[in-house]
CSV table of C-alpha atoms in Angstrom, one decimal:
chain,number,residue,atom,x,y,z
A,145,THR,CA,61.2,39.2,-87.1
A,146,ILE,CA,61.8,38.1,-90.7
A,147,ALA,CA,60.0,35.2,-92.3
A,148,VAL,CA,60.1,33.7,-95.8
A,149,ASP,CA,57.9,30.8,-97.1
A,150,TYR,CA,58.0,29.1,-100.5
A,151,GLU,CA,55.6,26.5,-102.0
A,152,LYS,CA,56.0,24.6,-105.3
A,153,GLN,CA,53.4,22.3,-106.8
A,154,VAL,CA,55.5,19.3,-108.1
A,155,LYS,CA,52.8,17.2,-109.5
A,156,LYS,CA,49.0,17.3,-109.4
A,157,ASP,CA,48.8,15.9,-105.9
A,158,SER,CA,52.4,16.7,-104.6
A,159,LYS,CA,53.8,19.8,-103.1
A,160,LEU,CA,57.2,21.0,-101.7
A,161,GLU,CA,57.4,23.7,-99.1
A,162,PHE,CA,60.4,25.5,-97.7
A,163,GLY,CA,60.8,28.4,-95.3
A,164,ALA,CA,63.0,30.3,-92.9
A,165,LYS,CA,62.4,32.6,-89.9
A,166,SER,CA,64.7,34.7,-87.8
A,167,ILE,CA,63.8,36.5,-84.5
A,168,ILE,CA,66.4,39.0,-83.1
A,169,GLN,CA,65.6,40.8,-79.8
A,170,LYS,CA,67.4,43.1,-77.5
A,171,GLN,CA,66.0,44.4,-74.2
A,172,SER,CA,67.6,46.5,-71.6
A,173,THR,CA,66.4,47.2,-68.1
A,174,LEU,CA,67.9,49.7,-65.7
A,175,PHE,CA,67.0,49.1,-62.0
A,176,LYS,CA,68.1,51.7,-59.4
A,177,ALA,CA,67.5,50.9,-55.8
A,178,SER,CA,67.3,53.5,-53.0
A,179,GLY,CA,66.9,53.4,-49.3
A,180,GLN,CA,66.8,55.6,-46.2
A,181,THR,CA,69.8,56.4,-44.0
A,182,ASP,CA,69.8,54.9,-40.5
A,183,ASP,CA,68.2,58.0,-39.0
A,184,GLN,CA,65.6,58.0,-41.9
A,185,SER,CA,66.4,61.7,-42.6
A,186,GLU,CA,67.2,61.2,-46.3
A,187,LEU,CA,66.9,58.9,-49.3
A,188,ILE,CA,70.1,57.5,-50.7
A,189,PHE,CA,71.0,55.6,-53.9
A,190,LEU,CA,72.1,52.0,-53.2
A,191,ASP,CA,74.6,51.1,-55.9
A,192,SER,CA,75.2,47.5,-54.5
A,193,ARG,CA,71.5,46.7,-55.0
A,194,SER,CA,71.1,48.3,-58.4
A,195,ASN,CA,71.7,46.7,-61.8
A,196,ASP,CA,71.7,47.3,-65.6
A,197,PHE,CA,70.4,44.1,-67.2
A,198,GLU,CA,70.8,43.5,-70.9
A,199,PHE,CA,69.1,40.6,-72.7
A,200,ARG,CA,69.9,39.5,-76.3
A,201,GLU,CA,68.2,36.6,-78.1
A,202,GLN,CA,68.6,35.3,-81.6
A,203,ILE,CA,66.5,32.4,-82.9
A,204,HIS,CA,66.9,31.2,-86.5
A,205,ALA,CA,64.8,28.3,-88.0
A,206,VAL,CA,64.5,26.6,-91.4
A,207,TYR,CA,62.1,23.9,-92.5
A,208,GLY,CA,61.2,21.8,-95.5
A,209,THR,CA,58.2,19.5,-96.1
A,210,PHE,CA,56.9,17.3,-98.9
A,211,GLY,CA,53.3,16.3,-99.2
A,212,THR,CA,51.5,14.0,-101.5
A,213,LYS,CA,48.3,12.1,-101.9
A,214,ILE,CA,48.0,8.4,-102.7
A,215,GLU,CA,44.4,7.6,-103.6
A,216,VAL,CA,42.5,8.7,-100.5
A,217,LEU,CA,45.5,8.9,-98.2
A,218,GLY,CA,47.4,12.2,-97.7
A,219,ILE,CA,51.0,12.0,-96.5
A,220,LYS,CA,53.2,14.8,-95.4
A,221,ALA,CA,56.9,14.6,-94.2
A,222,GLY,CA,59.1,17.3,-93.1
A,223,LEU,CA,62.2,18.5,-91.3
A,224,ARG,CA,62.8,21.6,-89.1
A,225,SER,CA,65.9,23.0,-87.5
A,226,GLU,CA,66.3,25.8,-85.0
């Protein structure tokens, strides 16, 4: 995971904010199934019921917001994309 945030005071009561975040994951799971023979004398590997599962995920996001204060009212507007 990598994240970067930036804030800039524009005026006394106004502020710009920008940021980005990336999440990159990789997981691997190996499942081996086994069973007994018909006469139950030995344990055998069952290739047809086994698998090697690999999962990859990449999430990238950026955002920007602008906030200001008008008298007693605070306003904040922003945009985010993933």
